[in-house]
Coordinates of N, CA and C in Angstrom, one line a residue:
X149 N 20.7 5.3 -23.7 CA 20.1 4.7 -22.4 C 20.0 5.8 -21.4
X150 N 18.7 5.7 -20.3 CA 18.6 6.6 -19.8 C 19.4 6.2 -18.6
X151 N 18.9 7.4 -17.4 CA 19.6 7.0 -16.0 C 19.0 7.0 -14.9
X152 N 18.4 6.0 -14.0 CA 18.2 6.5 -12.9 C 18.0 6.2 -11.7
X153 N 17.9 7.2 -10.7 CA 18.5 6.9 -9.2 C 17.2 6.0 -8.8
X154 N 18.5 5.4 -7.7 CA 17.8 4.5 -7.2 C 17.7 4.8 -5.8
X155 N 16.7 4.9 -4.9 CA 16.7 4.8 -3.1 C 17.2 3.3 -2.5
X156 N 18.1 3.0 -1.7 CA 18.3 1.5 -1.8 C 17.8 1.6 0.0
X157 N 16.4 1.8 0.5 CA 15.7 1.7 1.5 C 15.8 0.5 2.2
X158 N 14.9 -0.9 1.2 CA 14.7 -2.0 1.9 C 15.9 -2.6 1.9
X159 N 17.2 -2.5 0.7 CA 17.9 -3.2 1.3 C 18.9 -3.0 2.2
X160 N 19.2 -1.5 2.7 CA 19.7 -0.8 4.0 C 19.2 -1.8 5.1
X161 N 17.6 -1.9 5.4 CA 17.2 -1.7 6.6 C 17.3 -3.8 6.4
X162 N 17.3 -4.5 5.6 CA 17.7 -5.7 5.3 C 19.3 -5.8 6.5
X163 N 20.2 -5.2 5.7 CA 21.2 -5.4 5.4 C 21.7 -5.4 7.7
X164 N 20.9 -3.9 7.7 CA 21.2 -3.7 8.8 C 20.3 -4.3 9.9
X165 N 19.8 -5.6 9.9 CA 18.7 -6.3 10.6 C 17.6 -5.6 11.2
X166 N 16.7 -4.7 10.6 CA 16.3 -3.4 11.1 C 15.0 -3.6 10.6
X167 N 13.8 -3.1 10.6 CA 12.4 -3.3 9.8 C 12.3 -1.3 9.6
X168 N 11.3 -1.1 8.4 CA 11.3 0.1 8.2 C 11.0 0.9 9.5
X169 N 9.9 0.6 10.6 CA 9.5 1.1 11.2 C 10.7 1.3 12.0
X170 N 11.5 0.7 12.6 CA 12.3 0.8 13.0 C 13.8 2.1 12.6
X171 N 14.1 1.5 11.5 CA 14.4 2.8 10.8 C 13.8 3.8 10.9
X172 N 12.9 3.7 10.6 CA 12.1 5.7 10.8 C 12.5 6.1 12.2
X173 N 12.4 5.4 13.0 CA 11.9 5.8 15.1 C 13.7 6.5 14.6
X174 N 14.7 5.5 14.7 CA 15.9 5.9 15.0 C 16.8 7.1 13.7
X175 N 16.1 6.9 12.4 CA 16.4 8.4 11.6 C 15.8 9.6 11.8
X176 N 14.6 9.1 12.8 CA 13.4 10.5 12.9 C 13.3 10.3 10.9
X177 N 12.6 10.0 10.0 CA 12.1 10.0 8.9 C 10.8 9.5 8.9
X178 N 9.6 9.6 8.5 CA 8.3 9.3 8.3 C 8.8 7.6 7.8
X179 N 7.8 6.9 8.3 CA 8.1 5.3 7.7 C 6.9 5.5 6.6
X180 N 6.3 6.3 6.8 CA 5.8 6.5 5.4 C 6.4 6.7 4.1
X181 N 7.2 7.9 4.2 CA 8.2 8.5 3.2 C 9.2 7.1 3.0
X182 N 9.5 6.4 4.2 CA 10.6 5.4 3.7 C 9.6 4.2 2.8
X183 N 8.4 3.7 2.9 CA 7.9 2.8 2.7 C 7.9 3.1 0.9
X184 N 7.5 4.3 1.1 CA 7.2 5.2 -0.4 C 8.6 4.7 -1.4
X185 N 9.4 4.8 -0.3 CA 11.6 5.2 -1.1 C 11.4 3.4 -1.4
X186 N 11.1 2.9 -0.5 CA 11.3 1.2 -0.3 C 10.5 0.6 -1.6
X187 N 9.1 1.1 -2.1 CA 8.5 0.5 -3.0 C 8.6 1.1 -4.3
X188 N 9.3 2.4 -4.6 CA 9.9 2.7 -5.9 C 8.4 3.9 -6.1
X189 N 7.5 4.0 -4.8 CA 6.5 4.9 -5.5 C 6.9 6.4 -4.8
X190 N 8.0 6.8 -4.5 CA 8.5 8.1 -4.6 C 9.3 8.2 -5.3
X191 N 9.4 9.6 -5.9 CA 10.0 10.1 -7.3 C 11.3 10.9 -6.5
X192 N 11.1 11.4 -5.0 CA 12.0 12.5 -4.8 C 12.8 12.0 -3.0
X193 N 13.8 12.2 -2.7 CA 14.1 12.2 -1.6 C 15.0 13.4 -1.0
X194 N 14.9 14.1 0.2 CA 15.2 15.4 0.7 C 16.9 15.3 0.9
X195 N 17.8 15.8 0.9 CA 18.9 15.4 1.4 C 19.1 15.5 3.0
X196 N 18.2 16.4 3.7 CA 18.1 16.1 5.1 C 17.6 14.9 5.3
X197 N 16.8 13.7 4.6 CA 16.3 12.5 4.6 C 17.8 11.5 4.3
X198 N 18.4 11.9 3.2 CA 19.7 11.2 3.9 C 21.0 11.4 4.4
X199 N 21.3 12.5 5.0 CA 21.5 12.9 5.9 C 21.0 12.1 7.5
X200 N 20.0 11.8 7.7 CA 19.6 11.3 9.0 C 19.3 9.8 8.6
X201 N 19.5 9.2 7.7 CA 19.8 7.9 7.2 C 21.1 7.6 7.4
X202 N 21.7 8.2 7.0 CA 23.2 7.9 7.0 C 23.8 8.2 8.8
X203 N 23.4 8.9 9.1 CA 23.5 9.1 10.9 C 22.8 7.7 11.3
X204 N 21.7 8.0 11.3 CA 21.1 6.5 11.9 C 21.8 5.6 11.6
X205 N 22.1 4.9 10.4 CA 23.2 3.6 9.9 C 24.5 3.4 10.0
X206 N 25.0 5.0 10.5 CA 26.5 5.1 10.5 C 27.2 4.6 9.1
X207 N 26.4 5.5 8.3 CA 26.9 5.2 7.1 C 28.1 6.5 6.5
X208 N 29.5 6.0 6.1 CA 29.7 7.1 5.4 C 30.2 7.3 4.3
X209 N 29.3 6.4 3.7 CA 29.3 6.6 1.3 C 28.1 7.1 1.0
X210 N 27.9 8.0 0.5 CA 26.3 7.8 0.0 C 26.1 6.6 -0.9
X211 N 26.6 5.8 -1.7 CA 26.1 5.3 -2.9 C 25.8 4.3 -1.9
X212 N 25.9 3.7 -0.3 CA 25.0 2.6 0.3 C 24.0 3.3 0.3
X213 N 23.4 4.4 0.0 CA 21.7 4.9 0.1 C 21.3 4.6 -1.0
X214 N 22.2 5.8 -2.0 CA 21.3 6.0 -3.0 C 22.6 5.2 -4.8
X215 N 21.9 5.2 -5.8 CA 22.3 3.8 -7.0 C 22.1 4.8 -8.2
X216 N 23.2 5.2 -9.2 CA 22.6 5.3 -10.6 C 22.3 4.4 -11.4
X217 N 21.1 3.8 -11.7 CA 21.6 2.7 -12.8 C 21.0 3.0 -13.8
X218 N 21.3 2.4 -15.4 CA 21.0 2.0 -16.7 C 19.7 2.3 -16.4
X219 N 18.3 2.3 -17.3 CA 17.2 1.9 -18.0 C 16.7 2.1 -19.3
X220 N 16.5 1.0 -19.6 CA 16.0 1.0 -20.8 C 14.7 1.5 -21.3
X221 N 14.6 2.1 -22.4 CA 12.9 2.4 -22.6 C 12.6 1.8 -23.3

């Protein structure tokens, strides 16, 4: 079984009653790049991107950003 990460975007900005746009203004992050992380159509995220996720959220685990999980082929 393979492995892979997961960006957990929308359900941060869920969780923290926040809309993406919103999130971007207060991480300084492109709400583009987040919209990308949110809909599974980015492959890559910068660690200065969470880095200022985790500042913006006052987060301090990574695994509330980012998920290894299972997939199957």
């Amino acid at each position: 079984m393979n492995k892979k990460i997961v960006v957990k975007i929308a359900e941060l900005a869920k969780d923290h009653h926040i809309s993406l746009r919103e999130l971007s203004r207060i991480s300084n992050v492109r709400q583009a790049a987040l919209s990308e992380l949110s809909n599974g159509k980015r492959e890559s995220i910068s660690f200065s991107h969470i880095e200022k996720i985790a500042a913006a959220l006052n987060i301090q685990d990574i695994r509330e950003i980012i998920d290894l999980v299972d997939v199957e082929e």
